[in-house]
Each structure stands twice: as structure tokens, then as C-alpha cells.
């Protein structure tokens, strides 16, 4: 197997494996990725694969230095004992990634083999599996990007009009991304250091583009995340990949470009044009027109996004759209606030009414017996037309019970007290 032939390698994983719980470093993920890319759809058993560290470095655009040899060796050793949690439906299922590792110092070669228990998750997959090109994900720098990409890609079959949604509870997303609570105790940290870097890498480097992320709250706490994901056409993805080709042989490093330049590149612009547009049009103008273009693409699946975005920036279509969108957001917010105010007002009135009724009833019992009897007499006179209630009153008295404590009579009696202003 030619591991360096990255454009031909396809990754296939069962959806159960994608949804498993585990935590791997970026080096460990890359090693699993390399092994998985060597599996053929027709394979019935795992093979013992021989990997050259130079191939590993070449495939992922890394320096083939002494430190790289140590990193690959360490990753392989860790994968022999790293636990993989495949539990489901009340069954606890645990295994490890690798069953065999052989490395001879100075050879630059390492022999590896997947653990046999993983066969159902990699071999002879006929349904409920996800596949993608290895070159889509090999440039990931964040350890969370691979996990999120696979989780999103798993639902790509739900695409409608070029996009689909994927919902997670925050607690579930933490487990799936392998983010311990102790790592980022506050959601702000989880979002900044796990979610957002993964979003940027997926949108800038793969066939998926995350248009929007909605953070849902329960009270004041963010409890769920919904990703709105677009799928790029093959030509758009190839164009994006072509822009990345020049980075393949460079040492691993973060982009030195302004984020708006990277955004334009991810949408099909060349580096030179992206830089010229930043200087000519400015960041704010480009940002609002990217947002405008993505919104229109969501509505009708634009066939040529770069051309459409170019026209939008030149004519600043996003300006009027942004003003209209802000106005709509403000109007929706006003409606929400008005509804909340009405609910709060209704709740306040109900509370005041309840307190007034309780006070009236308590005040009644504080009166002398003669005063109570007089009020009861007045109440009976006020309900003479309600034959059913009068009969219920008489029936209760004959049973030597207090009529005003009856569920049918009490609310009417208390309201009578309030109407007569008998609160003290």
C-alpha cells in the first residue's frame, strides 16, 4: 500500500465507531487515519502494515526529523493501551486500537496491526458507515477537528438543498470530542479552544462548510449546539484542495494570513485575489458579503459560489441585506421581550390575586362568629339564583360541615369577600 498516495486513499468507518468515546492526540489520530486508509473494502481480515516514518511525515506535511520518529513511536505505543469505549444499549464494550506494534530503533519503520475486535467497525461495511477522502482531513491541526468532521459527515446523507443540520447536547458533544470537564470547565473555553478551531479547519479544508452554529440555552446556561452544514460540490472541493497543495510540504504551522483572506480562499478565491480584495474592499465589507452569499446559498444552492461572492462584494449586496437582517433580529427580539413582559405581567397578576384571596379568607376567619354568620348570610342572598350551589350549601350544613371549605363553593365565597372589600 502506497501511504503517500493520499489522493487515492478512502477512509471507511462504521457510524458506531465514529460515535464511540475516546480521546486521542493529533499524532495518534493521524496514525489511525493512515492505517484506516490502507484498508480495502474487500478485506476480510486486518493486515500487519509496515509504515515508514518518512511516508507519515510526507503525507501530513511534517518535517521528517528525529523528533518525528519519536512522536510516531510514542503514538503507536499509546494506541496499544488507549481505551476505546463502544458501549451501547446497556452493554459495556471496551477495547484498544492496536494489538501489535514492532519498532526497531534506527530503522525508520514501524509495524502495526488493528485490534481484531475492531473488524466489524472497519471491514466488509455494507450499511451505516461513513466514508471520505483522507486528503480532506490530513491537514487538521486541532485534535477536535477530526472528531467533529466525522460526526458531521455521518449525517451528510440528510442533505437537502445543499445543507443539513446536526444537533448535540453540550454534555454529549464533550464526550464525543474527548473533552474532559476539567479541561475547559466553562463553556466559553470549550467553545473557544475546541469547537471554534474545529469549525474553522473543517470549513477551510474539507468538503463541508459550517454556515452557522446555534447555541441553545436552558435558562442562562448553554446546553445544546446545532451546526448548520453545507456540502461543497466536487469542483468546489477540488478548488479548495488545490489551494492547500502548496502547503503540503511545509512544516506544520498556523496560517499567517488575516482570517478574512483565509475565508475567501476557502470559498474558492486565490491567495493573490483574496489579498487584493482585503486591501480594496476592507474586512467589514467582505465579511457582510460572505454572510450574504452563504445565506443565499442556503436558500437556493448557488452553483458557482466564488463568482456569486465576487459580484456581491463588488456591488456590496450585503450592506442592505445586513441592515434588513439586523432590523428583523431587533423586531423578533422586541416580540420576544413583549411576550416575556406579558407573561411576567400575567404571572404577577395571578400572584397578586392569589395573595388577595388568601388575605380575604384569613381576614374572614379573624372576625367574630356573629360577623362571619352575617357575611355568610349576605353571600347566600347573592347566589339565590344559583340553585345548585345553594343546594350544595344546605347539604354540607346538614352534614355538620363548613360550606365555605367545599371546593365548589370556596372560590365563589372568597371572590365575594374580595368584591365586598372584606380584607381586614
mmCIF file of C-alpha atoms in Angstrom:
data_model
loop_
_atom_site.group_PDB
_atom_site.id
_atom_site.type_symbol
_atom_site.label_atom_id
_atom_site.label_comp_id
_atom_site.label_asym_id
_atom_site.label_seq_id
_atom_site.Cartn_x
_atom_site.Cartn_y
_atom_site.Cartn_z
ATOM 1 C CA UNK A 1 0.000 0.000 0.000
ATOM 2 C CA UNK A 2 1.369 3.366 -1.026
ATOM 3 C CA UNK A 3 0.545 5.522 2.000
ATOM 4 C CA UNK A 4 1.886 8.644 0.372
ATOM 5 C CA UNK A 5 -0.687 8.365 -2.425
ATOM 6 C CA UNK A 6 -3.122 10.401 -0.352
ATOM 7 C CA UNK A 7 -5.402 11.453 -3.193
ATOM 8 C CA UNK A 8 -6.426 7.814 -3.760
ATOM 9 C CA UNK A 9 -6.966 6.820 -0.128
ATOM 10 C CA UNK A 10 -10.504 6.500 1.210
ATOM 11 C CA UNK A 11 -11.417 6.211 4.887
ATOM 12 C CA UNK A 12 -14.386 3.974 5.764
ATOM 13 C CA UNK A 13 -15.667 3.701 9.332
ATOM 14 C CA UNK A 14 -18.853 2.331 10.818
ATOM 15 C CA UNK A 15 -21.051 5.001 12.393
ATOM 16 C CA UNK A 16 -20.823 3.143 15.710
ATOM 17 C CA UNK A 17 -17.065 3.700 15.725
ATOM 18 C CA UNK A 18 -17.496 7.377 14.878
ATOM 19 C CA UNK A 19 -19.859 7.777 17.851
ATOM 20 C CA UNK A 20 -17.571 5.851 20.230
ATOM 21 C CA UNK A 21 -15.984 7.597 23.203
ATOM 22 C CA UNK A 22 -12.232 8.025 23.164
ATOM 23 C CA UNK A 23 -9.541 10.664 23.421
ATOM 24 C CA UNK A 24 -6.533 10.702 21.099
ATOM 25 C CA UNK A 25 -3.766 13.187 20.411
ATOM 26 C CA UNK A 26 -3.400 14.592 16.902
ATOM 27 C CA UNK A 27 -0.431 12.240 16.260
ATOM 28 C CA UNK A 28 -2.458 9.209 17.408
ATOM 29 C CA UNK A 29 -5.400 10.262 15.228
ATOM 30 C CA UNK A 30 -3.086 10.593 12.235
ATOM 31 C CA UNK A 31 -1.680 7.128 12.773
ATOM 32 C CA UNK A 32 -5.182 5.612 12.921
ATOM 33 C CA UNK A 33 -6.086 7.618 9.825
ATOM 34 C CA UNK A 34 -3.057 6.252 7.981
ATOM 35 C CA UNK A 35 -3.887 2.650 8.879
ATOM 36 C CA UNK A 36 -7.591 3.041 8.060
ATOM 37 C CA UNK A 37 -6.752 4.459 4.647
ATOM 38 C CA UNK A 38 -4.900 1.232 3.823
ATOM 39 C CA UNK A 39 -7.965 -0.972 4.306
ATOM 40 C CA UNK A 40 -9.678 -2.178 1.142
ATOM 41 C CA UNK A 41 -13.487 -2.599 1.007
ATOM 42 C CA UNK A 42 -12.899 -6.277 0.154
ATOM 43 C CA UNK A 43 -10.537 -7.053 3.053
ATOM 44 C CA UNK A 44 -11.826 -9.791 5.350
ATOM 45 C CA UNK A 45 -9.058 -9.548 7.937
ATOM 46 C CA UNK A 46 -6.693 -6.913 9.225
ATOM 47 C CA UNK A 47 -3.151 -6.995 7.934
ATOM 48 C CA UNK A 48 0.093 -6.129 9.620
ATOM 49 C CA UNK A 49 1.037 -2.828 7.989
ATOM 50 C CA UNK A 50 4.549 -1.511 7.676
ATOM 51 C CA UNK A 51 4.779 2.253 7.876
ATOM 52 C CA UNK A 52 7.779 4.352 7.038
ATOM 53 C CA UNK A 53 8.019 7.413 9.239
ATOM 54 C CA UNK A 54 9.089 9.364 6.150
ATOM 55 C CA UNK A 55 5.759 8.436 4.496
ATOM 56 C CA UNK A 56 3.924 9.571 7.638
ATOM 57 C CA UNK A 57 5.722 12.910 7.586
ATOM 58 C CA UNK A 58 5.204 13.382 3.836
ATOM 59 C CA UNK A 59 1.505 12.602 3.979
ATOM 60 C CA UNK A 60 0.818 15.107 6.742
ATOM 61 C CA UNK A 61 3.224 17.798 5.567
ATOM 62 C CA UNK A 62 5.614 17.431 8.512
ATOM 63 C CA UNK A 63 9.365 17.605 8.925
ATOM 64 C CA UNK A 64 10.926 14.130 8.853
ATOM 65 C CA UNK A 65 13.242 14.800 11.770
ATOM 66 C CA UNK A 66 14.419 12.810 14.787
ATOM 67 C CA UNK A 67 11.603 14.218 16.901
ATOM 68 C CA UNK A 68 9.091 12.947 14.327
ATOM 69 C CA UNK A 69 10.408 9.378 14.701
ATOM 70 C CA UNK A 70 9.958 9.602 18.452
ATOM 71 C CA UNK A 71 6.451 11.038 18.080
ATOM 72 C CA UNK A 72 5.280 8.236 15.772
ATOM 73 C CA UNK A 73 6.852 5.606 18.018
ATOM 74 C CA UNK A 74 5.171 7.089 21.086
ATOM 75 C CA UNK A 75 1.781 7.343 19.341
ATOM 76 C CA UNK A 76 1.947 3.677 18.296
ATOM 77 C CA UNK A 77 2.812 2.526 21.819
ATOM 78 C CA UNK A 78 -0.010 4.603 23.317
ATOM 79 C CA UNK A 79 -2.572 3.152 20.887
ATOM 80 C CA UNK A 80 -1.902 -0.351 22.219
ATOM 81 C CA UNK A 81 -3.341 0.653 25.597
ATOM 82 C CA UNK A 82 -5.619 3.617 24.776
ATOM 83 C CA UNK A 83 -9.171 2.582 25.726
ATOM 84 C CA UNK A 84 -11.965 2.775 23.172
ATOM 85 C CA UNK A 85 -15.493 2.816 24.649
ATOM 86 C CA UNK A 86 -18.037 1.229 22.283
ATOM 87 C CA UNK A 87 -20.738 0.669 24.909
ATOM 88 C CA UNK A 88 -24.362 0.787 23.763
ATOM 89 C CA UNK A 89 -27.846 -0.422 24.678
ATOM 90 C CA UNK A 90 -26.853 -1.268 28.241
ATOM 91 C CA UNK A 91 -23.792 -3.285 27.169
ATOM 92 C CA UNK A 92 -20.346 -2.119 28.267
ATOM 93 C CA UNK A 93 -17.881 -2.695 25.431
ATOM 94 C CA UNK A 94 -14.219 -1.675 25.694
ATOM 95 C CA UNK A 95 -11.219 -2.428 23.500
ATOM 96 C CA UNK A 96 -7.941 -0.899 22.357
ATOM 97 C CA UNK A 97 -6.924 0.398 18.936
ATOM 98 C CA UNK A 98 -3.851 -1.725 18.193
ATOM 99 C CA UNK A 99 -2.973 -5.297 19.056
ATOM 100 C CA UNK A 100 0.580 -5.312 17.707
ATOM 101 C CA UNK A 101 3.450 -2.818 17.400
ATOM 102 C CA UNK A 102 7.021 -3.541 16.347
ATOM 103 C CA UNK A 103 9.682 -0.865 16.054
ATOM 104 C CA UNK A 104 13.442 -1.233 15.631
ATOM 105 C CA UNK A 105 15.470 1.793 16.671
ATOM 106 C CA UNK A 106 17.125 3.489 13.744
ATOM 107 C CA UNK A 107 15.127 1.628 11.102
ATOM 108 C CA UNK A 108 12.581 4.387 10.446
ATOM 109 C CA UNK A 109 9.958 1.650 10.003
ATOM 110 C CA UNK A 110 7.150 0.576 12.308
ATOM 111 C CA UNK A 111 4.808 -2.448 12.009
ATOM 112 C CA UNK A 112 1.256 -2.084 13.259
ATOM 113 C CA UNK A 113 -1.998 -4.044 13.327
ATOM 114 C CA UNK A 114 -5.519 -3.064 14.377
ATOM 115 C CA UNK A 115 -7.015 -4.973 17.285
ATOM 116 C CA UNK A 116 -9.136 -7.865 15.989
ATOM 117 C CA UNK A 117 -12.231 -6.687 17.898
ATOM 118 C CA UNK A 118 -12.423 -3.681 15.550
ATOM 119 C CA UNK A 119 -13.166 -5.796 12.455
ATOM 120 C CA UNK A 120 -16.941 -5.060 12.473
ATOM 121 C CA UNK A 121 -16.155 -1.347 12.512
ATOM 122 C CA UNK A 122 -13.691 -1.284 9.586
ATOM 123 C CA UNK A 123 -14.161 -4.395 7.422
ATOM 124 C CA UNK A 124 -16.869 -5.535 4.987
ATOM 125 C CA UNK A 125 -19.030 -2.485 5.705
ATOM 126 C CA UNK A 126 -22.333 -2.637 3.823
ATOM 127 C CA UNK A 127 -24.509 -0.110 5.659
ATOM 128 C CA UNK A 128 -24.418 2.507 8.420
ATOM 129 C CA UNK A 129 -20.910 3.628 7.607
ATOM 130 C CA UNK A 130 -19.250 6.897 6.611
ATOM 131 C CA UNK A 131 -16.504 7.395 4.055
ATOM 132 C CA UNK A 132 -14.381 10.330 2.939
ATOM 133 C CA UNK A 133 -11.084 11.134 1.227
ATOM 134 C CA UNK A 134 -8.117 11.143 3.572
ATOM 135 C CA UNK A 135 -6.756 14.292 1.910
ATOM 136 C CA UNK A 136 -9.782 16.206 3.228
ATOM 137 C CA UNK A 137 -8.620 15.821 6.825
ATOM 138 C CA UNK A 138 -4.861 15.264 6.756
ATOM 139 C CA UNK A 139 -4.048 18.959 7.281
ATOM 140 C CA UNK A 140 -6.000 19.228 10.537
ATOM 141 C CA UNK A 141 -4.002 20.750 13.368
ATOM 142 C CA UNK A 142 -6.634 20.562 16.119
ATOM 143 C CA UNK A 143 -7.275 17.178 17.754
ATOM 144 C CA UNK A 144 -11.009 18.024 17.808
ATOM 145 C CA UNK A 145 -11.367 18.712 14.072
ATOM 146 C CA UNK A 146 -11.261 15.056 13.024
ATOM 147 C CA UNK A 147 -13.909 14.024 15.547
ATOM 148 C CA UNK A 148 -16.286 16.844 14.650
ATOM 149 C CA UNK A 149 -15.770 16.346 10.900
ATOM 150 C CA UNK A 150 -16.643 12.651 11.126
ATOM 151 C CA UNK A 151 -19.666 13.323 13.338
ATOM 152 C CA UNK A 152 -20.972 15.872 10.835
ATOM 153 C CA UNK A 153 -20.044 13.810 7.775
ATOM 154 C CA UNK A 154 -22.004 10.898 9.238
ATOM 155 C CA UNK A 155 -25.232 12.890 8.706
ATOM 156 C CA UNK A 156 -24.354 14.191 5.249
ATOM 157 C CA UNK A 157 -26.914 11.815 3.733
ATOM 158 C CA UNK A 158 -29.609 14.019 5.279
ATOM 159 C CA UNK A 159 -28.610 16.884 2.997
ATOM 160 C CA UNK A 160 -31.459 18.883 1.487
ATOM 161 C CA UNK A 161 -30.894 21.821 -0.856
ATOM 162 C CA UNK A 162 -27.166 21.526 -0.273
ATOM 163 C CA UNK A 163 -27.187 21.575 3.525
ATOM 164 C CA UNK A 164 -28.159 19.724 6.715
ATOM 165 C CA UNK A 165 -28.298 20.272 10.461
ATOM 166 C CA UNK A 166 -26.609 18.348 13.272
ATOM 167 C CA UNK A 167 -27.731 18.763 16.901
ATOM 168 C CA UNK A 168 -25.767 17.896 20.038
ATOM 169 C CA UNK A 169 -26.357 18.287 23.738
ATOM 170 C CA UNK A 170 -23.255 20.022 25.133
ATOM 171 C CA UNK A 171 -22.581 17.138 27.534
ATOM 172 C CA UNK A 172 -22.812 14.686 24.609
ATOM 173 C CA UNK A 173 -20.501 16.787 22.421
ATOM 174 C CA UNK A 174 -17.891 16.931 25.190
ATOM 175 C CA UNK A 175 -17.894 13.129 25.410
ATOM 176 C CA UNK A 176 -17.691 12.644 21.648
ATOM 177 C CA UNK A 177 -14.840 15.133 21.244
ATOM 178 C CA UNK A 178 -12.993 13.662 24.226
ATOM 179 C CA UNK A 179 -13.053 16.932 26.172
ATOM 180 C CA UNK A 180 -12.945 16.388 29.931
ATOM 181 C CA UNK A 181 -14.823 18.796 32.168
ATOM 182 C CA UNK A 182 -11.518 19.605 33.869
ATOM 183 C CA UNK A 183 -10.012 20.685 30.522
ATOM 184 C CA UNK A 184 -12.473 23.518 29.920
ATOM 185 C CA UNK A 185 -14.734 23.852 32.934
ATOM 186 C CA UNK A 186 -16.529 26.862 31.445
ATOM 187 C CA UNK A 187 -18.383 26.590 28.144
ATOM 188 C CA UNK A 188 -16.600 29.715 26.872
ATOM 189 C CA UNK A 189 -13.291 27.829 26.990
ATOM 190 C CA UNK A 190 -14.788 24.707 25.393
ATOM 191 C CA UNK A 191 -16.187 26.859 22.592
ATOM 192 C CA UNK A 192 -13.006 28.870 22.039
ATOM 193 C CA UNK A 193 -10.434 26.084 22.187
ATOM 194 C CA UNK A 194 -12.362 23.047 20.926
ATOM 195 C CA UNK A 195 -15.421 23.984 18.873
ATOM 196 C CA UNK A 196 -14.269 27.106 17.016
ATOM 197 C CA UNK A 197 -10.846 25.798 15.844
ATOM 198 C CA UNK A 198 -12.571 22.647 14.556
ATOM 199 C CA UNK A 199 -15.192 24.735 12.733
ATOM 200 C CA UNK A 200 -12.509 26.828 11.053
ATOM 201 C CA UNK A 201 -10.466 23.826 9.920
ATOM 202 C CA UNK A 202 -13.489 21.910 8.630
ATOM 203 C CA UNK A 203 -14.802 24.922 6.704
ATOM 204 C CA UNK A 204 -11.388 25.848 5.298
ATOM 205 C CA UNK A 205 -10.079 22.405 4.364
ATOM 206 C CA UNK A 206 -12.865 19.895 3.646
ATOM 207 C CA UNK A 207 -15.918 19.248 1.514
ATOM 208 C CA UNK A 208 -18.084 20.550 4.372
ATOM 209 C CA UNK A 209 -18.698 24.192 5.192
ATOM 210 C CA UNK A 210 -20.271 25.180 8.506
ATOM 211 C CA UNK A 211 -22.549 28.100 7.688
ATOM 212 C CA UNK A 212 -23.777 28.780 11.193
ATOM 213 C CA UNK A 213 -23.702 27.464 14.742
ATOM 214 C CA UNK A 214 -26.670 27.937 17.071
ATOM 215 C CA UNK A 215 -26.069 27.782 20.800
ATOM 216 C CA UNK A 216 -29.250 26.852 22.670
ATOM 217 C CA UNK A 217 -29.834 27.777 26.301
ATOM 218 C CA UNK A 218 -31.745 26.375 29.231
ATOM 219 C CA UNK A 219 -32.160 29.410 31.423
ATOM 220 C CA UNK A 220 -28.844 31.235 31.196
ATOM 221 C CA UNK A 221 -26.743 28.111 30.554
ATOM 222 C CA UNK A 222 -25.793 26.920 27.055
ATOM 223 C CA UNK A 223 -26.941 23.304 26.898
ATOM 224 C CA UNK A 224 -27.025 22.401 23.191
ATOM 225 C CA UNK A 225 -25.269 23.178 19.913
ATOM 226 C CA UNK A 226 -26.695 22.937 16.384
ATOM 227 C CA UNK A 227 -24.383 23.042 13.362
ATOM 228 C CA UNK A 228 -25.791 24.207 10.021
ATOM 229 C CA UNK A 229 -23.585 22.486 7.444
ATOM 230 C CA UNK A 230 -23.263 22.884 3.696
ATOM 231 C CA UNK A 231 -21.747 20.339 1.312
ATOM 232 C CA UNK A 232 -19.497 21.691 -1.405
ATOM 233 C CA UNK A 233 -19.611 20.319 -4.915
ATOM 234 C CA UNK A 234 -16.729 18.176 -6.159
ATOM 235 C CA UNK A 235 -15.359 21.102 -8.196
ATOM 236 C CA UNK A 236 -15.530 23.470 -5.219
ATOM 237 C CA UNK A 237 -13.795 20.938 -3.008
ATOM 238 C CA UNK A 238 -11.099 20.302 -5.598
ATOM 239 C CA UNK A 239 -10.508 24.043 -5.869
ATOM 240 C CA UNK A 240 -10.188 24.306 -2.111
ATOM 241 C CA UNK A 241 -7.807 21.350 -2.066
ATOM 242 C CA UNK A 242 -5.744 22.869 -4.874
ATOM 243 C CA UNK A 243 -5.236 25.973 -2.747
ATOM 244 C CA UNK A 244 -3.927 23.743 0.025
ATOM 245 C CA UNK A 245 -1.480 21.821 -2.157
ATOM 246 C CA UNK A 246 1.200 24.474 -1.845
ATOM 247 C CA UNK A 247 1.226 23.933 1.914
ATOM 248 C CA UNK A 248 1.689 20.150 1.761
ATOM 249 C CA UNK A 249 5.500 20.125 2.006
ATOM 250 C CA UNK A 250 5.832 22.965 4.520
ATOM 251 C CA UNK A 251 6.433 22.406 8.240
ATOM 252 C CA UNK A 252 3.329 22.330 10.382
ATOM 253 C CA UNK A 253 2.384 25.880 11.322
ATOM 254 C CA UNK A 254 -0.576 28.191 11.697
ATOM 255 C CA UNK A 255 -1.667 30.422 8.822
ATOM 256 C CA UNK A 256 -0.082 33.863 8.789
ATOM 257 C CA UNK A 257 -2.957 35.263 6.716
ATOM 258 C CA UNK A 258 -5.666 37.536 8.023
ATOM 259 C CA UNK A 259 -8.765 35.405 8.792
ATOM 260 C CA UNK A 260 -10.778 37.178 6.084
ATOM 261 C CA UNK A 261 -8.171 36.135 3.491
ATOM 262 C CA UNK A 262 -8.435 32.503 4.666
ATOM 263 C CA UNK A 263 -12.226 32.763 4.433
ATOM 264 C CA UNK A 264 -12.045 33.985 0.830
ATOM 265 C CA UNK A 265 -9.584 31.218 -0.037
ATOM 266 C CA UNK A 266 -11.894 28.610 1.491
ATOM 267 C CA UNK A 267 -14.648 29.892 -0.798
ATOM 268 C CA UNK A 268 -12.595 29.495 -3.971
ATOM 269 C CA UNK A 269 -10.512 32.683 -4.272
ATOM 270 C CA UNK A 270 -6.799 32.514 -4.974
ATOM 271 C CA UNK A 271 -4.422 33.878 -2.331
ATOM 272 C CA UNK A 272 -3.433 36.816 -4.555
ATOM 273 C CA UNK A 273 -7.021 37.853 -5.290
ATOM 274 C CA UNK A 274 -8.012 37.417 -1.641
ATOM 275 C CA UNK A 275 -5.198 39.781 -0.556
ATOM 276 C CA UNK A 276 -6.166 42.352 -3.200
ATOM 277 C CA UNK A 277 -9.821 42.230 -2.145
ATOM 278 C CA UNK A 278 -8.925 42.754 1.510
ATOM 279 C CA UNK A 279 -6.984 45.896 0.585
ATOM 280 C CA UNK A 280 -9.570 47.161 -1.923
ATOM 281 C CA UNK A 281 -12.811 46.464 -0.056
ATOM 282 C CA UNK A 282 -11.906 46.159 3.623
ATOM 283 C CA UNK A 283 -12.710 43.438 6.140
ATOM 284 C CA UNK A 284 -16.215 44.581 7.161
ATOM 285 C CA UNK A 285 -17.498 44.800 3.610
ATOM 286 C CA UNK A 286 -16.125 41.361 2.730
ATOM 287 C CA UNK A 287 -17.499 39.821 5.936
ATOM 288 C CA UNK A 288 -21.051 41.008 5.338
ATOM 289 C CA UNK A 289 -20.988 39.873 1.722
ATOM 290 C CA UNK A 290 -19.652 36.435 2.672
ATOM 291 C CA UNK A 291 -22.527 36.180 5.155
ATOM 292 C CA UNK A 292 -24.945 37.354 2.446
ATOM 293 C CA UNK A 293 -23.625 34.821 -0.088
ATOM 294 C CA UNK A 294 -23.780 31.925 2.377
ATOM 295 C CA UNK A 295 -27.354 32.869 3.297
ATOM 296 C CA UNK A 296 -28.374 32.944 -0.379
ATOM 297 C CA UNK A 297 -26.578 29.653 -0.971
ATOM 298 C CA UNK A 298 -28.613 28.204 1.879
ATOM 299 C CA UNK A 299 -31.814 29.356 0.185
ATOM 300 C CA UNK A 300 -31.154 28.109 -3.329
ATOM 301 C CA UNK A 301 -27.811 26.226 -3.538
ATOM 302 C CA UNK A 302 -25.681 28.562 -5.681
ATOM 303 C CA UNK A 303 -23.806 26.637 -8.371
ATOM 304 C CA UNK A 304 -20.766 28.961 -8.553
ATOM 305 C CA UNK A 305 -20.114 30.409 -5.106
ATOM 306 C CA UNK A 306 -16.830 32.254 -5.951
ATOM 307 C CA UNK A 307 -18.448 34.090 -8.902
ATOM 308 C CA UNK A 308 -21.553 34.967 -6.887
ATOM 309 C CA UNK A 309 -19.459 36.203 -3.940
ATOM 310 C CA UNK A 310 -17.265 38.266 -6.256
ATOM 311 C CA UNK A 311 -20.328 40.069 -7.659
ATOM 312 C CA UNK A 312 -21.777 40.532 -4.187
ATOM 313 C CA UNK A 313 -18.574 42.174 -2.899
ATOM 314 C CA UNK A 314 -18.231 44.461 -5.930
ATOM 315 C CA UNK A 315 -21.850 45.664 -5.578
ATOM 316 C CA UNK A 316 -21.971 45.381 -1.793
ATOM 317 C CA UNK A 317 -25.246 43.454 -1.836
ATOM 318 C CA UNK A 318 -24.551 42.507 1.765
ATOM 319 C CA UNK A 319 -24.976 46.058 3.036
ATOM 320 C CA UNK A 320 -28.745 46.355 2.527
ATOM 321 C CA UNK A 321 -29.158 42.694 3.459
ATOM 322 C CA UNK A 322 -27.273 43.206 6.729
ATOM 323 C CA UNK A 323 -29.391 46.255 7.620
ATOM 324 C CA UNK A 324 -32.583 44.318 6.876
ATOM 325 C CA UNK A 325 -31.365 41.304 8.861
ATOM 326 C CA UNK A 326 -30.467 43.463 11.885
ATOM 327 C CA UNK A 327 -33.900 45.092 11.724
ATOM 328 C CA UNK A 328 -35.573 41.664 11.584
ATOM 329 C CA UNK A 329 -33.487 40.481 14.534
ATOM 330 C CA UNK A 330 -34.422 43.600 16.504
ATOM 331 C CA UNK A 331 -38.113 43.148 15.655
ATOM 332 C CA UNK A 332 -38.006 39.494 16.709
ATOM 333 C CA UNK A 333 -36.262 40.495 19.913
ATOM 334 C CA UNK A 334 -38.933 43.103 20.594
ATOM 335 C CA UNK A 335 -41.650 40.488 20.063
ATOM 336 C CA UNK A 336 -39.872 38.076 22.390
ATOM 337 C CA UNK A 337 -39.429 40.775 25.023
ATOM 338 C CA UNK A 338 -43.073 41.849 24.678
ATOM 339 C CA UNK A 339 -44.258 38.256 25.082
ATOM 340 C CA UNK A 340 -41.980 37.801 28.087
ATOM 341 C CA UNK A 341 -43.255 41.052 29.594
ATOM 342 C CA UNK A 342 -46.862 39.916 29.115
ATOM 343 C CA UNK A 343 -46.119 36.540 30.696
ATOM 344 C CA UNK A 344 -44.379 38.242 33.615
ATOM 345 C CA UNK A 345 -47.330 40.657 33.994
ATOM 346 C CA UNK A 346 -49.855 37.811 33.885
ATOM 347 C CA UNK A 347 -47.839 35.875 36.460
ATOM 348 C CA UNK A 348 -47.650 38.951 38.684
ATOM 349 C CA UNK A 349 -51.399 39.478 38.457
ATOM 350 C CA UNK A 350 -52.087 35.843 39.269
ATOM 351 C CA UNK A 351 -49.778 36.068 42.273
ATOM 352 C CA UNK A 352 -51.412 39.285 43.490
ATOM 353 C CA UNK A 353 -54.878 37.777 43.021
ATOM 354 C CA UNK A 354 -53.899 34.646 44.946
ATOM 355 C CA UNK A 355 -52.419 36.713 47.782
ATOM 356 C CA UNK A 356 -55.526 38.934 47.879
ATOM 357 C CA UNK A 357 -57.822 35.894 48.087
ATOM 358 C CA UNK A 358 -55.723 34.283 50.821
ATOM 359 C CA UNK A 359 -55.739 37.530 52.801
ATOM 360 C CA UNK A 360 -59.502 37.902 52.425
ATOM 361 C CA UNK A 361 -60.139 34.342 53.608
ATOM 362 C CA UNK A 362 -57.793 34.736 56.568
ATOM 363 C CA UNK A 363 -59.448 38.065 57.469
ATOM 364 C CA UNK A 364 -62.846 36.389 57.393
ATOM 365 C CA UNK A 365 -61.774 33.760 59.925
ATOM 366 C CA UNK A 366 -60.355 36.508 62.154
ATOM 367 C CA UNK A 367 -63.850 38.009 62.565
ATOM 368 C CA UNK A 368 -66.256 37.126 65.363
ATOM 369 C CA UNK A 369 -68.759 34.329 64.803
ATOM 370 C CA UNK A 370 -71.624 36.775 64.517
ATOM 371 C CA UNK A 371 -69.752 38.776 61.861
ATOM 372 C CA UNK A 372 -68.931 35.570 59.971
ATOM 373 C CA UNK A 373 -72.574 34.455 60.063
ATOM 374 C CA UNK A 374 -73.655 37.839 58.750
ATOM 375 C CA UNK A 375 -71.255 37.625 55.800
ATOM 376 C CA UNK A 376 -72.363 34.053 55.047
ATOM 377 C CA UNK A 377 -75.990 35.259 55.020
ATOM 378 C CA UNK A 378 -75.120 38.059 52.593
ATOM 379 C CA UNK A 379 -73.275 35.567 50.367
ATOM 380 C CA UNK A 380 -76.266 33.205 50.274
ATOM 381 C CA UNK A 381 -78.538 36.070 49.264
ATOM 382 C CA UNK A 382 -76.125 36.953 46.419
ATOM 383 C CA UNK A 383 -76.275 33.423 44.988
ATOM 384 C CA UNK A 384 -80.000 32.698 45.325
ATOM 385 C CA UNK A 385 -80.236 32.342 41.547
ATOM 386 C CA UNK A 386 -77.569 29.582 41.598
ATOM 387 C CA UNK A 387 -79.814 26.736 42.767
ATOM 388 C CA UNK A 388 -77.081 24.101 42.508
ATOM 389 C CA UNK A 389 -74.688 25.993 44.826
ATOM 390 C CA UNK A 390 -77.466 26.774 47.317
ATOM 391 C CA UNK A 391 -78.371 23.077 47.470
ATOM 392 C CA UNK A 392 -74.701 22.162 47.932
ATOM 393 C CA UNK A 393 -74.507 24.695 50.804
ATOM 394 C CA UNK A 394 -77.576 23.215 52.550
ATOM 395 C CA UNK A 395 -76.360 19.659 52.011
ATOM 396 C CA UNK A 396 -72.973 20.494 53.580
ATOM 397 C CA UNK A 397 -74.561 22.161 56.632
ATOM 398 C CA UNK A 398 -76.821 19.133 57.221
ATOM 399 C CA UNK A 399 -73.668 17.023 57.287
ATOM 400 C CA UNK A 400 -72.288 19.357 60.002
ATOM 401 C CA UNK A 401 -69.503 20.547 57.687
ATOM 402 C CA UNK A 402 -68.343 24.054 56.821
ATOM 403 C CA UNK A 403 -69.811 25.022 53.381
ATOM 404 C CA UNK A 404 -67.184 27.646 52.578
ATOM 405 C CA UNK A 405 -64.445 24.977 52.635
ATOM 406 C CA UNK A 406 -66.127 22.998 49.856
ATOM 407 C CA UNK A 407 -64.084 23.112 46.569
ATOM 408 C CA UNK A 408 -67.213 24.147 44.640
ATOM 409 C CA UNK A 409 -68.155 26.980 46.996
ATOM 410 C CA UNK A 410 -64.829 28.301 48.334
ATOM 411 C CA UNK A 411 -63.648 30.182 45.177
ATOM 412 C CA UNK A 412 -67.045 31.924 44.851
ATOM 413 C CA UNK A 413 -67.104 32.811 48.539
ATOM 414 C CA UNK A 414 -63.541 34.195 48.516
ATOM 415 C CA UNK A 415 -64.299 36.285 45.415
ATOM 416 C CA UNK A 416 -67.399 37.625 47.242
ATOM 417 C CA UNK A 417 -65.170 38.676 50.149
ATOM 418 C CA UNK A 418 -62.775 40.448 47.760
ATOM 419 C CA UNK A 419 -65.655 42.193 45.947
ATOM 420 C CA UNK A 420 -67.049 43.387 49.263
ATOM 421 C CA UNK A 421 -63.575 44.619 50.210
ATOM 422 C CA UNK A 422 -63.663 42.471 53.337
ATOM 423 C CA UNK A 423 -59.923 42.166 53.632
ATOM 424 C CA UNK A 424 -59.482 43.462 57.184
#
